[in-house]
Each structure stands twice: as structure tokens, then as C-alpha cells.
Coordinates of C-alpha atoms and ligand atoms in Angstrom, one line a residue:
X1 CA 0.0 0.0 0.0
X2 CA 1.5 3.4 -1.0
X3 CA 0.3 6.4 1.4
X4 CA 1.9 8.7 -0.8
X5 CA 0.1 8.1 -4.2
X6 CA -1.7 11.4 -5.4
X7 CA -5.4 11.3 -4.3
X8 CA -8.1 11.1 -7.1
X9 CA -9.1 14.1 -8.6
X10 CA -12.2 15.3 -8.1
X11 CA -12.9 15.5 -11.5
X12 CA -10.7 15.1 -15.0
X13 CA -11.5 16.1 -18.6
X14 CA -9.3 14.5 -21.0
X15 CA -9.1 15.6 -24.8
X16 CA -12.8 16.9 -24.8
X17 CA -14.1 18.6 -28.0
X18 CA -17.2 20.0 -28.6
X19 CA -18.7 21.7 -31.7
X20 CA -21.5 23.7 -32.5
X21 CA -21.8 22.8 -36.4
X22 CA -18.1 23.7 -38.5
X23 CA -17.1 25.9 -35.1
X24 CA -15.0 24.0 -32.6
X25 CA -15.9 26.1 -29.5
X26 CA -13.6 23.4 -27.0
X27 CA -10.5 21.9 -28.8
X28 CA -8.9 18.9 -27.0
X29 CA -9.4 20.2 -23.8
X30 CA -7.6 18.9 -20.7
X31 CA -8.6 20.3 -17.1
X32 CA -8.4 18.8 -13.6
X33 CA -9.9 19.6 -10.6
X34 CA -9.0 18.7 -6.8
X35 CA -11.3 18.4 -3.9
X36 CA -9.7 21.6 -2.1
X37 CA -8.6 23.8 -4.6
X38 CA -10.1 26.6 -6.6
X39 CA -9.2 26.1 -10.1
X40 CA -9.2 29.5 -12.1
X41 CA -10.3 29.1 -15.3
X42 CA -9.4 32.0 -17.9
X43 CA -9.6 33.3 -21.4
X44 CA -10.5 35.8 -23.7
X45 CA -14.1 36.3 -24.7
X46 CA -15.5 33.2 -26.7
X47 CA -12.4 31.2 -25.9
X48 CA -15.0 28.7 -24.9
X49 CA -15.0 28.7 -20.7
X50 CA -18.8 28.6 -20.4
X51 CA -19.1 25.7 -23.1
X52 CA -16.2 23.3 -21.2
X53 CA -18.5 23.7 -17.6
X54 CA -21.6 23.3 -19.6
X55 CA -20.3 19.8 -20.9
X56 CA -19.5 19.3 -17.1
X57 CA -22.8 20.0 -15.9
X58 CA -24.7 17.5 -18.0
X59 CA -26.3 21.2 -20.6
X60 CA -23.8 19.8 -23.3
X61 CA -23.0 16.7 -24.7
X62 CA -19.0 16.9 -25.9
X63 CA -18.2 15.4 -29.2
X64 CA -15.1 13.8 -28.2
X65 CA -13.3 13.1 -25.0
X66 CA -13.3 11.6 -21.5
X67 CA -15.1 12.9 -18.2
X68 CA -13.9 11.3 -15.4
X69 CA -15.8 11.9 -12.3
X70 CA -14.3 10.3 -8.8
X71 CA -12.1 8.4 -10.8
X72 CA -14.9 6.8 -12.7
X73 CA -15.7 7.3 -16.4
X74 CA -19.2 9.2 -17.0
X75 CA -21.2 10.4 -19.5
X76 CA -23.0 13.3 -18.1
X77 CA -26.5 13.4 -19.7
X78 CA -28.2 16.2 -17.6
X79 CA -28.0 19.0 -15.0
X80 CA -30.2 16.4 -12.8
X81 CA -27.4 13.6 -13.3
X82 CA -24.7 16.1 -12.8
X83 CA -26.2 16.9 -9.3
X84 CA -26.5 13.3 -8.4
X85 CA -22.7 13.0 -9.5
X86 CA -22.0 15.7 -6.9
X87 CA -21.6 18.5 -9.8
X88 CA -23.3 21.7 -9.1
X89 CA -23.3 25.3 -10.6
X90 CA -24.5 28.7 -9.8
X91 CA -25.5 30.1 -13.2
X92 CA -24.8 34.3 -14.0
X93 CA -28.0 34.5 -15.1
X94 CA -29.3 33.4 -12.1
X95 CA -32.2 30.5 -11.8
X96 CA -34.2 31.2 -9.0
X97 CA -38.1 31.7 -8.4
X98 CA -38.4 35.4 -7.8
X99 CA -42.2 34.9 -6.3
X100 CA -41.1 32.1 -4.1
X101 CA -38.9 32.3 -0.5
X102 CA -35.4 31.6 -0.3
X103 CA -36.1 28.3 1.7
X104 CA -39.2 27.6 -1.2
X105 CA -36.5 27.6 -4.0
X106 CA -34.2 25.4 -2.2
X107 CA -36.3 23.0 -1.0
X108 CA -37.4 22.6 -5.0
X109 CA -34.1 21.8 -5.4
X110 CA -33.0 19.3 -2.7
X111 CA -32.5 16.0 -3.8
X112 CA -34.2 14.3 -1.5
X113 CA -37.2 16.6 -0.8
X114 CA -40.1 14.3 0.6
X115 CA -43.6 14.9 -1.1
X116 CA -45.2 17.0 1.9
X117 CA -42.2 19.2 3.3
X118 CA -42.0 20.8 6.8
X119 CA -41.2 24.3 6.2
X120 CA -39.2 24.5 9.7
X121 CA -36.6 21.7 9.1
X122 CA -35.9 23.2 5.6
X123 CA -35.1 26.3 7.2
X124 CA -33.5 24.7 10.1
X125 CA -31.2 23.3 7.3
X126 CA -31.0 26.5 5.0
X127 CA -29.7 28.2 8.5
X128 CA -27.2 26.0 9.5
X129 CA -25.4 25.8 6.2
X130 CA -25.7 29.4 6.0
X131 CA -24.2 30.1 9.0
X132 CA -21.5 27.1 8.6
X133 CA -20.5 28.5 5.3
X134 CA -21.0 32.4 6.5
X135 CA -23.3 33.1 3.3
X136 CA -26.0 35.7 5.1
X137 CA -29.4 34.9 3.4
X138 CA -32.8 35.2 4.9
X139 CA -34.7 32.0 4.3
X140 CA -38.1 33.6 4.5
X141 CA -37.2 36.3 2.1
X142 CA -39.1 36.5 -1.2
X143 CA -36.0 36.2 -3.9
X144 CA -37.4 38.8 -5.8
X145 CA -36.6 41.6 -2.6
X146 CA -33.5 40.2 -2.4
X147 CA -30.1 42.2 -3.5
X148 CA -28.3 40.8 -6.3
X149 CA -25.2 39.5 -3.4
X150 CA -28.1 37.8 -1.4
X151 CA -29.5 36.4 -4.7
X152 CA -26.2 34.7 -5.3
X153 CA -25.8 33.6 -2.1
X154 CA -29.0 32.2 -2.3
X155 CA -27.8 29.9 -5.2
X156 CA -25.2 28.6 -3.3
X157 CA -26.9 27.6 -0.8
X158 CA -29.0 26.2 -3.3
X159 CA -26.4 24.3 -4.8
X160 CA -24.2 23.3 -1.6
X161 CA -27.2 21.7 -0.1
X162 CA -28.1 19.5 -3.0
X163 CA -24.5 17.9 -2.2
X164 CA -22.4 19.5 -4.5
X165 CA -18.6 18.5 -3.9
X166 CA -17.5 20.1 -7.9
X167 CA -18.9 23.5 -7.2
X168 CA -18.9 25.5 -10.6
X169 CA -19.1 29.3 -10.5
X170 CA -19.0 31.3 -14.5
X171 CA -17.8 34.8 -13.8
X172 CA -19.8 35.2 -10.0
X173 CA -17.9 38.4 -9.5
X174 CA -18.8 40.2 -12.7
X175 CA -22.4 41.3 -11.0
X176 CA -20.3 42.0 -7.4
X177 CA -18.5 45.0 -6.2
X178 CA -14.9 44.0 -5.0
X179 CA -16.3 43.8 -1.3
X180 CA -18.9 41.7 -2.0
X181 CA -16.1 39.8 -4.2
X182 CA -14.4 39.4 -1.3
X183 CA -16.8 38.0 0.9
X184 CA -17.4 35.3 -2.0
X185 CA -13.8 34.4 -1.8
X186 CA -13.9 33.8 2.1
X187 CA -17.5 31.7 1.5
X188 CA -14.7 29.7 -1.2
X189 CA -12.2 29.1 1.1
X190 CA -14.8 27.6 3.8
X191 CA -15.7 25.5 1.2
X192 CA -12.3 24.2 0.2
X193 CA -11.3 23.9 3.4
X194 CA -14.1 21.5 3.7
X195 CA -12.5 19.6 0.7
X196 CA -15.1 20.7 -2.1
X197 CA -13.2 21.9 -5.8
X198 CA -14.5 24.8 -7.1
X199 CA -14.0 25.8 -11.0
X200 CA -14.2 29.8 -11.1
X201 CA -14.1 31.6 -14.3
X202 CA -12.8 35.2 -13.7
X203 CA -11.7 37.8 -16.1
X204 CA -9.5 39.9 -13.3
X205 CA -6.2 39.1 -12.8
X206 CA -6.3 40.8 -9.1
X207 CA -9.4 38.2 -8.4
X208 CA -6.9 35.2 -9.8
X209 CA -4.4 36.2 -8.3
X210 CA -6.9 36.2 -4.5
X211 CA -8.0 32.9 -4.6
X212 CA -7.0 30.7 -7.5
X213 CA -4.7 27.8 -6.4
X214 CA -4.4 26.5 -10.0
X215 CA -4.8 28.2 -13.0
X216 CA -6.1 26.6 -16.8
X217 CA -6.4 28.9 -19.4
X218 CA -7.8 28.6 -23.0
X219 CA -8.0 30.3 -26.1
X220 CA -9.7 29.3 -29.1
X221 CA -11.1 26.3 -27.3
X222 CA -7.5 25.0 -26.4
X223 CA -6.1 24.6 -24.0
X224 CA -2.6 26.7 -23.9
X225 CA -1.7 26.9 -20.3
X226 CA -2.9 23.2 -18.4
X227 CA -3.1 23.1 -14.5
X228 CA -0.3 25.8 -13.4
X229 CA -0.2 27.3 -10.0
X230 CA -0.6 30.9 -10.8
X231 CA 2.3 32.4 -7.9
X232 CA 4.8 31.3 -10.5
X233 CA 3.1 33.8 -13.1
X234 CA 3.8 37.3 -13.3
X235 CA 0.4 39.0 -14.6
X236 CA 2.1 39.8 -17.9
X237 CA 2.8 36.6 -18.6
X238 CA -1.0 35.5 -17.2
X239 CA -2.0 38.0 -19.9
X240 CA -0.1 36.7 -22.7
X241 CA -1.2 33.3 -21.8
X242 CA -4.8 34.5 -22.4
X243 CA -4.4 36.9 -25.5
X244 CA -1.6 35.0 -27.4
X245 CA 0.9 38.2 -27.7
X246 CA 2.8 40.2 -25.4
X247 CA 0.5 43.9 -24.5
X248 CA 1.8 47.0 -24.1
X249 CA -0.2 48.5 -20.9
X250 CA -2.4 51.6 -22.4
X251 CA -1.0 55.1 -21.9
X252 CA -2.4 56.7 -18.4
X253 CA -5.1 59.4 -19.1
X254 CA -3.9 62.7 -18.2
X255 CA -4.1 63.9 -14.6
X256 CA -7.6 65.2 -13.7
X257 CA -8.9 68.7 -13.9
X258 CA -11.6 70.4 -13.5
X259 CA -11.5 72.6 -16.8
X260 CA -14.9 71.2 -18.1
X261 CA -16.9 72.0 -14.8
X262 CA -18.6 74.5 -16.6
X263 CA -19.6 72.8 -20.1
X264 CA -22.8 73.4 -21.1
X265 CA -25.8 71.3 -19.6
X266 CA -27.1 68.0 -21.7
X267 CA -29.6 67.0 -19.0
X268 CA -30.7 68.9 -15.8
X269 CA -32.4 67.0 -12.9
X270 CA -34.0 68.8 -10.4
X271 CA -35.9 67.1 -7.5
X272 CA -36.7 64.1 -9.4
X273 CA -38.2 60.8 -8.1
X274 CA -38.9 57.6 -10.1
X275 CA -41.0 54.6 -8.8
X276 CA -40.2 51.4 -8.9
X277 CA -42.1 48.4 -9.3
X278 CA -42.7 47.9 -6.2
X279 CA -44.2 51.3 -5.8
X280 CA -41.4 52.4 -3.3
X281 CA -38.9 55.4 -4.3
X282 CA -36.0 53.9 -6.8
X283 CA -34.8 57.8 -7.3
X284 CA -35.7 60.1 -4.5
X285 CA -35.8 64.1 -5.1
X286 CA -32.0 64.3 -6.9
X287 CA -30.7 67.2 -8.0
X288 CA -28.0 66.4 -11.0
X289 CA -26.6 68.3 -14.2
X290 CA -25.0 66.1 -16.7
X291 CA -22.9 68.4 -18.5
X292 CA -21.6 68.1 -22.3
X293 CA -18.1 66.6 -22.5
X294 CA -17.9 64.8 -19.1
X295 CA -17.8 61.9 -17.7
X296 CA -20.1 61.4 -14.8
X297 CA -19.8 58.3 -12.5
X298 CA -22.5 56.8 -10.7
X299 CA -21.2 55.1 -7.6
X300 CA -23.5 53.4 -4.6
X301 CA -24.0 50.0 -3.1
X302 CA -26.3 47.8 -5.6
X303 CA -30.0 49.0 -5.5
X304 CA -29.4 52.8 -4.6
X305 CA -30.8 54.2 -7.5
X306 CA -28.7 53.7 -10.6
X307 CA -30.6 51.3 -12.2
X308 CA -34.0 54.0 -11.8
X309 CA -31.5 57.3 -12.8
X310 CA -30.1 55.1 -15.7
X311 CA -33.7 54.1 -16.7
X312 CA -35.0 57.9 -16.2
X313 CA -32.6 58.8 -18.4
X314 CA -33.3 56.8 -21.2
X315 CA -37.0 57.6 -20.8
X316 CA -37.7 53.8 -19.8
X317 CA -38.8 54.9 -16.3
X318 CA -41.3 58.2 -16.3
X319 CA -40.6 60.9 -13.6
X320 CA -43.0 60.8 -10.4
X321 CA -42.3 64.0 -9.3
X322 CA -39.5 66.4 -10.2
X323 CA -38.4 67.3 -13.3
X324 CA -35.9 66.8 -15.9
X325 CA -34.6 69.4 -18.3
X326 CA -32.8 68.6 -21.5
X327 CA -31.1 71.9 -22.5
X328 CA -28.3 69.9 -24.6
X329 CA -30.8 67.1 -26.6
X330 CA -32.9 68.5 -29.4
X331 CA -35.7 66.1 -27.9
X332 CA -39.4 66.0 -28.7
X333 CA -40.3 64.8 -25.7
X334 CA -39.2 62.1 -23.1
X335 CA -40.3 58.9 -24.4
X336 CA -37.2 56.3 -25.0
X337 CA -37.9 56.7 -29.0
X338 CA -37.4 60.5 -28.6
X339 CA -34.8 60.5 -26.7
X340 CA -33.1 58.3 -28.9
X341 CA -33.3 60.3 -32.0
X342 CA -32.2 63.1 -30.0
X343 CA -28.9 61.3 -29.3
X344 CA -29.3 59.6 -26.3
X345 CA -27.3 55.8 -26.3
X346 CA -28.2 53.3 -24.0
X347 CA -25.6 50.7 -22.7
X348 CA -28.0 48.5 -20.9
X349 CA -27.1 47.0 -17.9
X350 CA -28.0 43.0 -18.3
X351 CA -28.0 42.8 -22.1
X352 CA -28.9 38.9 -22.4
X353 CA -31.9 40.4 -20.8
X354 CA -32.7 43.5 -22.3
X355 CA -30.9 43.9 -25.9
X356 CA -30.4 40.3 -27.1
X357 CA -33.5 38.9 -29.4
X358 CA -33.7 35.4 -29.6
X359 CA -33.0 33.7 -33.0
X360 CA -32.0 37.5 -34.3
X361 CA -28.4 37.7 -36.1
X362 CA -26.2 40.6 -35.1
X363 CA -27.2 42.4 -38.7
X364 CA -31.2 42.4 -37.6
X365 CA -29.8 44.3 -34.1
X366 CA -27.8 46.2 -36.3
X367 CA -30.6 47.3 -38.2
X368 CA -32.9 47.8 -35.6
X369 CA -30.1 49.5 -34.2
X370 CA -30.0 52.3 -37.0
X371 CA -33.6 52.7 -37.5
X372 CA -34.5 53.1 -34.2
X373 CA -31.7 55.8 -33.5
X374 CA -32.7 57.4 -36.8
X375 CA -36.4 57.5 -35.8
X376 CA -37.4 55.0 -38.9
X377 CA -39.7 52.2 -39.5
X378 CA -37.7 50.8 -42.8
X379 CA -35.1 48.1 -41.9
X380 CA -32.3 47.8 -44.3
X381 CA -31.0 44.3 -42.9
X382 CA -28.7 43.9 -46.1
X383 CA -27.1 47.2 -45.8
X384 CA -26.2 46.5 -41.9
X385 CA -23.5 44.0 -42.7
X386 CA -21.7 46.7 -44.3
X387 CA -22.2 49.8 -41.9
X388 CA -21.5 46.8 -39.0
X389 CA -18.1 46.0 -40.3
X390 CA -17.0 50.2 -40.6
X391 CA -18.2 50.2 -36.8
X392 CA -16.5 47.3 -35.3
X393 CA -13.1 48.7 -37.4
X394 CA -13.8 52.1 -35.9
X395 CA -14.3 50.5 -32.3
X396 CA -11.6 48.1 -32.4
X397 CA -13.5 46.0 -30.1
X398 CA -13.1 43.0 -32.7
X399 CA -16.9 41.9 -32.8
X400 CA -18.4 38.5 -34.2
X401 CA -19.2 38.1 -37.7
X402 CA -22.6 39.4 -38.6
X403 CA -24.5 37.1 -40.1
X404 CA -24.4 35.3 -36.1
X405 CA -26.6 34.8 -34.3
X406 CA -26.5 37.5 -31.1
X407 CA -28.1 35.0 -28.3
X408 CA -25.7 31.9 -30.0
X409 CA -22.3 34.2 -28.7
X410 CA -20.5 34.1 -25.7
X411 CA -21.8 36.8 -22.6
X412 CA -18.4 39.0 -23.2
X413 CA -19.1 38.7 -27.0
X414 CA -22.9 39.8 -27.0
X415 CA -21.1 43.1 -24.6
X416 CA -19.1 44.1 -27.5
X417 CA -21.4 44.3 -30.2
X418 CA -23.4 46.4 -28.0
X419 CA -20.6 48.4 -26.9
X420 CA -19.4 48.8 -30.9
X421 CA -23.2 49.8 -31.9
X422 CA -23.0 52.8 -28.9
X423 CA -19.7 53.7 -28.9
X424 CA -19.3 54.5 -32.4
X425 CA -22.8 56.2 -32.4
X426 CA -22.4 60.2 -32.6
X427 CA -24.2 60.5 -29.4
X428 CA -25.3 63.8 -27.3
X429 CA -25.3 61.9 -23.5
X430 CA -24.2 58.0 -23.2
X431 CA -25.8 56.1 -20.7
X432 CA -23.1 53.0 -20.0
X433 CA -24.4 50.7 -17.1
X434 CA -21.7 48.4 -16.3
X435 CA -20.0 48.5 -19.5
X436 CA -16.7 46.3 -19.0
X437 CA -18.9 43.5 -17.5
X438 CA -18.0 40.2 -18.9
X439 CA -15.1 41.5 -20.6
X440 CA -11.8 40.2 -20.7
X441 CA -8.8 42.1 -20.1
X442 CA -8.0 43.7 -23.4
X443 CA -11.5 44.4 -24.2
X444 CA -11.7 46.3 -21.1
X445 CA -9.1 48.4 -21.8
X446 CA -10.6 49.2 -25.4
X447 CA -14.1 50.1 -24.1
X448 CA -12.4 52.6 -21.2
X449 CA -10.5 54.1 -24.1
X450 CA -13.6 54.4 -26.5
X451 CA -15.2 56.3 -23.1
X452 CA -12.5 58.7 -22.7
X453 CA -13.0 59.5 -26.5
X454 CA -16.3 59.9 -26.6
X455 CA -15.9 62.2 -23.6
X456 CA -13.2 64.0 -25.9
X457 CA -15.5 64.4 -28.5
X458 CA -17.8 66.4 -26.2
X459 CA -20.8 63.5 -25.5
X460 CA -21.7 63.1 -22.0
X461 CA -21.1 60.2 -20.5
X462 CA -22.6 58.7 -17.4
X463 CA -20.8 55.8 -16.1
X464 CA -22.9 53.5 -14.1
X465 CA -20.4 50.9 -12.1
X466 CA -19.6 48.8 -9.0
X467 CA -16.2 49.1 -9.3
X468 CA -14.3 52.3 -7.4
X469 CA -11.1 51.6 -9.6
X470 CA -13.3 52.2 -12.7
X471 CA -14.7 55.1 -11.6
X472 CA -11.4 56.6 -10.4
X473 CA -10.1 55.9 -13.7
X474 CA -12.3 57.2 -16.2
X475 CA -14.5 60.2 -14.3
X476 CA -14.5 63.8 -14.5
X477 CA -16.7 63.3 -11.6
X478 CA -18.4 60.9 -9.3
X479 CA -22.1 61.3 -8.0
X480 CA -22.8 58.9 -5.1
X481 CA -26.1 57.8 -4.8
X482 CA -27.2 56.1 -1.3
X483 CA -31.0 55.5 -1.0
X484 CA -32.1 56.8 -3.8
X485 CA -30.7 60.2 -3.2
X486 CA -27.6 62.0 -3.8
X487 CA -25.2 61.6 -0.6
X488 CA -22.5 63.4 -2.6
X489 CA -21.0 64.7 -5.6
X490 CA -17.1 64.5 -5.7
X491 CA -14.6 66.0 -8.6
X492 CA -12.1 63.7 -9.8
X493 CA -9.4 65.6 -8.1
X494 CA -10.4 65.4 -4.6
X495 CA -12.3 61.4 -5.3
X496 CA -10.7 58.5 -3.5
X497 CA -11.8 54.7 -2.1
X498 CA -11.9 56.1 0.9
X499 CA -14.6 59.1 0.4
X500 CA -16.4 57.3 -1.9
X501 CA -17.1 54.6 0.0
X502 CA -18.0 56.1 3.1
X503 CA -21.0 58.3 1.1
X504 CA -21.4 55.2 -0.3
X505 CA -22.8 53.1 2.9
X506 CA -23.2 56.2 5.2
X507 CA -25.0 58.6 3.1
X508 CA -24.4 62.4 3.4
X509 CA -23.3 63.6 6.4
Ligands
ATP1 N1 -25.3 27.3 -28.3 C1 -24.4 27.7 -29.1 N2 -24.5 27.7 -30.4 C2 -23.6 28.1 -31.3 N3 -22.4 28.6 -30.8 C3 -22.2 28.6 -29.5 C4 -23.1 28.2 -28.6 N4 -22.6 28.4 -27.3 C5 -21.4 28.9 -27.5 N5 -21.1 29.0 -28.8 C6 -19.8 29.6 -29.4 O1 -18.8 28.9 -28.8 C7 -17.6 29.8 -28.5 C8 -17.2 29.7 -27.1 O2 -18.2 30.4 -26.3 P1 -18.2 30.4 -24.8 O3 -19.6 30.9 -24.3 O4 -17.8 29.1 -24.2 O5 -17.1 31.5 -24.5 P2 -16.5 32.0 -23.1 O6 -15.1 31.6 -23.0 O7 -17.4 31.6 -22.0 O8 -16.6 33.6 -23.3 P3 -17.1 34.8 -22.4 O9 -15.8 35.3 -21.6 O10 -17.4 35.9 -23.3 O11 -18.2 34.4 -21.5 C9 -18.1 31.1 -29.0 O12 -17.6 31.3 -30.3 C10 -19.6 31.0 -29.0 O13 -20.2 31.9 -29.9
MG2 MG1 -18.8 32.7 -20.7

């Protein structure tokens, strides 16, 4: 008997390929992964991350290749027979039952739910794995109050107590703000402590670098960097892995000044309130003026109002009470059409959700791209192709082909269409809600640039993000909104973490 022999991995993938017809979106892929380890797994956009776990988790069926769970050879038909092989996954667009309770959705789940269920020993359960694991959730919360942080941690939960022991996560942190990235990471190392693997897919290097033990990364569906521990990486070389050539880091923007505090107005808000759904105040009595040329961030915990100012903005959501100038946009009125004619570019916040049309290639967006901005009813799908490819040269945010599908692309893929339809448009005020979500590392770098120059070019730009860094970056000047109202508006010059996050959870003082 040896007592040194490596233990079984928790789960191997040897030479798996998967197509979707002539395109080979996973190439001969190798991975491992080790009950107590978090596995990083990394590449560009459409390198094919999401298809390898989706092979893992039962949603596809590889072409080619061996899947070895436990040391055992298996052919994963389903998400259900996943589960019972001790495979789970928290999806980013997340799969809960917003009408139901926390406890509700995960009982649904539980493999061995009996037929009539006592609602306290599922909560009794729900509580002590939540408090074992330290992932705060109230059970008898309705999922659609909850905050998108709770929502996840619901979903782990979820997943953790239908047995999972391979716990996959695509891109959890893109939807977080670094603190509540954090607090994920030290929910990741209970769990691995506890000997479960995790497979995380992560587009920062900082996050990598925080809790990934090993590191696999693809591109092009291949894999080009198998099973490494990432210490003995420098970033650069975690970069090049990714992208395939050495990158030269972008030139710093200029220092920040205030030289442009006095541009011209695009949109004035003056005590204005918006509703939400839940007939509670989203926006609550803010006073704001978006000025031409600028770039204005938008910083607050999730849920503080930039969803409803982003939303008022774009004339989705009407104005209780207040009002809203537009001395800058040669508008008609306030409806989203109007507005749009008048110049006013929307980068949504959850495009999957709210941009993507199923079955639709990328030249029907495009089209219904340009007519809507042009106020038309005539779609000229042929000539899209054409006006598509000047775009995505102008952008440099290397797009898909057009004649794609948009809902067949990968999530960072679907981002930069959108991002090359609104950031080549000549806009009067751009309303960019999480922008570099999804995106990998290059692609990041492009869209902040393509900000600054439409800033240059004198648009307006309000930047809606969770992440300080960003918002240091990029902005002229940051608005912090904390319940709905302004709690501060800070010039670039005088903005750190620090400030900003104290308006942020405190509020004005
Ligand atoms: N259902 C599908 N039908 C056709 N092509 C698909 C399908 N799913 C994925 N693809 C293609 O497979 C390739 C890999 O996509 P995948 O979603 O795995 O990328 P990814 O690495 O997860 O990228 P991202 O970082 O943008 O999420 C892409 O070219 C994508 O368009
Ligand atoms: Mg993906």
C-alpha cells in the first residue's frame, strides 16, 4: 500500500471537443480539478470557458473526449445527473423563483425533498449551512426583494445543499462589487477547506491572483496553459497566456482637472423621483446636471438608485415627481424613442436580458439598431452588414461576424457588439451601465479608451459601475447615490476609495 500516491481528482477532462456545427468552441481540452482547490479558469471572450462547464454539468454533450468523475468514467446526460454525480453550478443569469422564498427555491431543489415538506426543518437546514459557510441569506425572504449579493448567495446555498462536492461558479464576481467579491472568496475558502473543488471563471487578474490555487487557461477552445499554480506567473505573462501576444499597458489618461466644470448642460435634474415596481422610491428628489463633454460616475451599493436614474434617463422609467430638463438634446419629448433620436445611447445593464432577441443575427440588431436611432420604420438588414463592419473597425472591439446569431455568442461577446453599436454612435449623453462587465482584459481596456473618446468628442457620459477603480479611472466626476438620493458629488481631483465609499454606505453627512 502506498500512502503517498496522489489522491483522485475530483474531476478530470481529457481531450474533450465539442462543436456547434463547422465551429469548434472546446478543442482537445484537458482540465483537472482537486477536492480543495479553486481552479481559475481563464480566457479571452469566446475562448469557450462557459461551453467546457456546460459539458460538465450535464447542458452539453461533448463530441469527443473523457469525463472522469471520482475516478470513474461518465457520461453526463443532464443538469439532474450532474447533481447526483455531486456537480453543481450557480448560473450568472441566475435561476431562482423570484415569487417564491429563499427556503421555497431550495427545497425545490434538494434531492431528497419528501412529497409534503415541513417548512421548519428546511429552514433549520438553510440556517445552518448558512451560518457554517458564513453566506448571510434570509430564508423567508421572497427572492425577488433580495439584492443581487443575497440572490447569489442564495444559489449557493441552493447548490451546496443538494450535495455539490464540484462547485462550478461562471464569472460570480462580474455582477459583485470588489467587497462583496471578497466576501465570496472567504465563502470559497470555507468550502475548500471543507475539501469541495471549485472551477471559477474570472476575467481579473487581481481576483486570480486572491484565490486561485491553480490556474487553466484557454483560447480558441485549447487549451494553452494546463493546470499551473498561478504564484509562478507574473500578470504579464497570465495576460499573454490569455491573449496570445505580449500587451503593451495603455497610456495613463492625463491627470484630472476640473477645466470642463462648466460645459454646457445636456440633461438637468431637479428634484426628481422615479418609482419602482414595487411602488417604493428607486430615485428620490436628486438634483443632478449632466454636462456636455464629461464623464459622470455613478457610484452606490447595488440598488441605490442607478438602475431608476439610468432608466429615467433613457425615458424607460417616467418621472413621479421632479423634473428633468434637457437643454443639450434637441428632444421632442421624453419617451425612450425621442430620446433616442435626440442622441441619447443606451448601454444597458443585463444585455442577455434586455438587448439580445432570440434567433436575431447581429445584422437584424444592427438594423434595428440604426432605424431606431434614426427614428425610422424601414429596416435595411442587407445594408447592416456593411455599416456593422465600418463600426466594429472604428471601435476596435473585434466583434463577431454578422451574419451570427446574437443569443448563439458568448456573454463577453454579446457586450461588444453592443458596446461597438453605442460607442461609435455620434451620441449627445451615453448612458453606459456596467459597460466592462464580462469582458476580458483587453477588451476592457478598449471600451475605457472608446469612453474617454467619446468624452473628448464632447458626449456626455454617465458611467454606471460597481467598481471604485473604474470610476477613479475614467470620471471627471463621481455622484454617489445612497437611498435613492444623492449623498455626494465628488470632482475627480479630490475622489478617493476612501470618500467614496464612506457616502457610499453612510449617506451624506
Ligand atoms: N449554443 C451555441 N450555439 C452556437 N455557438 C455557440 C453556442 N454556445 C457557444 N457558442 C460559441 O462557442 C464559442 C465559445 O463560447 P463560450 O460561451 O464558451 O465562451 P466564453 O469563454 O465563456 O466567453 P465569455 O468570456 O465571453 O463568456 C463562441 O464562439 C460562442 O459563440
Ligand atoms: Mg462565458
Amino acid at each position: 500500500m502506498t500512502t503517498d500516491a496522489a489522491p483522485v481528482p475530483l474531476l478530470e477532462v481529457q481531450g474533450l471537443t465539442k462543436r456547434f456545427g463547422s465551429l469548434v468552441a472546446n478543442d482537445d481540452v484537458t482540465f483537472t480539478v482537486r477536492a480543495g482547490e479553486v481552479h481559475g479558469l481563464l480566457g479571452e471572450n469566446g475562448a469557450g470557458k462557459s461551453t467546457l462547464v456546460k459539458s460538465l454539468y450535464g447542458i452539453h454533450q461533448p463530441d469527443a473526449g473523457r469525463v472522469v468523475v471520482d475516478g470513474r468514467d461518465e457520461r453526463i446526460a443532464s443538469p439532474s445527473h450532474a447533481r447526483d454525480l455531486g456537480i453543481g453550478m450557480v448560473f450568472q443569469d441566475m435561476r431562482l423563483i423570484p415569487a417564491l422564498t429563499v427556503w421555497e427555491n431550495i427545497a425545490l431543489q434538494l434531492r431528497d425533498t419528501p412529497r409534503v415538506l415541513k417548512p421548519r426543518d428546511a429552514q433549520r437546514a438553510i440556517t445552518d449551512a448558512s451560518a457554517h459557510y458564513g453566506l448571510d441569506v434570509d430564508p423567508s425572504a421572497l427572492v425577488r426583494d433580495l439584492s443581487i449579493g443575497e440572490w447569489q448567495r442564495a444559489e449557493l446555498l441552493k447548490v451546496l445543499l443538494a450535495g455539490a462536492r464540484v462547485l462550478i461558479l461562471d464569472e460570480p464576481t462580474s455582477v459583485l462589487t470588489p467587497q462583496e467579491a471578497d466576501a465570496l472568496f472567504d465563502v470559497l475558502r470555507r468550502l475548500t477547506a471543507d475539501g469541495v473543488g471549485v472551477i471559477l471563471i474570472a476575467h481579473k487578474i487581481r481576483e486570480v491572483r486572491q484565490i486561485a490555487d491553480r490556474v487553466t487557461v484557454l483560447r480558441g477552445g485549447r487549451t494553452v496553459l494546463a493546470d499551473t499554480d498561478p504564484h509562478e506567473l507574473t500578470d504579464a505573462e497570465l495576460v499573454r497566456a490569455m491573449v496570445g501576444t505580449s500587451v503593451k499597458p495603455v497610456s495613463r489618461r492625463p491627470e484630472p482637472t476640473d477645466e470642463t466644470a462648466d460645459a454646457p448642460v445636456v440633461v438637468s435634474l431637479r428634484g426628481a423621483s422615479v418609482l419602482r415596481p414595487t411602488g417604493v422610491l428607486g430615485l428620490d428628489g436628486v438634483d443632478l446636471d449632466i454636462r456636455a463633454g464629461r464623464i459622470l460616475g455613478v457610484a452606490g451599493i447595488a440598488g441605490s438608485g442607478q438602475g431608476e436614474l439610468a432608466d429615467l434617463l433613457v425615458g424607460v422609467a417616467p418621472l413621479r415627481s421632479g423634473s428633468m430638463e434637457l437643454p443639450g438634446l434637441d428632444a421632442r419629448g421624453t419617451t425612450t424613442g425621442d430620446l433616442r433620436v435626440a442622441g441619447v445611447v443606451d448601454v444597458v445593464a443585463n444585455p442577455v436580458h434586455d438587448y439580445v432577441v432570440r434567433g436575431m443575427t447581429i445584422s437584424d440588431h444592427v438594423a434595428l439598431w440604426e432605424a431606431t436611432t434614426a427614428g425610422r420604420r424601414r429596416f435595411d438588414v442587407r445594408g447592416a452588414a456593411t455599416t456593422f463592419a465600418r463600426r466594429d473597425e472604428r471601435a476596435g472591439l473585434r466583434a463577431a461576424d454578422p451574419s451570427r446569431r446574437l443569443d448563439q455568442l458568448s456573454g463577453g461577446n454579446i457586450q461588444r457588439v453592443l458596446l461597438t453599436l453605442a460607442l461609435t454612435q455620434d451620441a449627445r449623453l451615453v448612458i453606459a451601465s456596467y459597460p466592462t462587465r464580462g469582458l476580458d482584459v483587453l477588451t476592457t481596456e478598449r471600451t475605457h479608451a472608446l469612453l474617454l473618446e467619446a468624452r473628448d468628442r464632447g458626449e456626455a457620459v454617465v458611467l454606471v459601475s460597481e467598481d471604485l477603480d473604474e470610476l477613479l479611472a475614467l470620471s471627471d466626476e463621481v455622484v454617489v447615490l445612497h437611498h435613492g438620493r444623492v449623498a455626494g458629488t465628488v470632482p475627480a481631483v479630490d475622489a478617493d476609495r476612501d470618500r467614496l465609499g464612506l457616502l457610499m454606505t453612510e449617506g451624506a453627512a
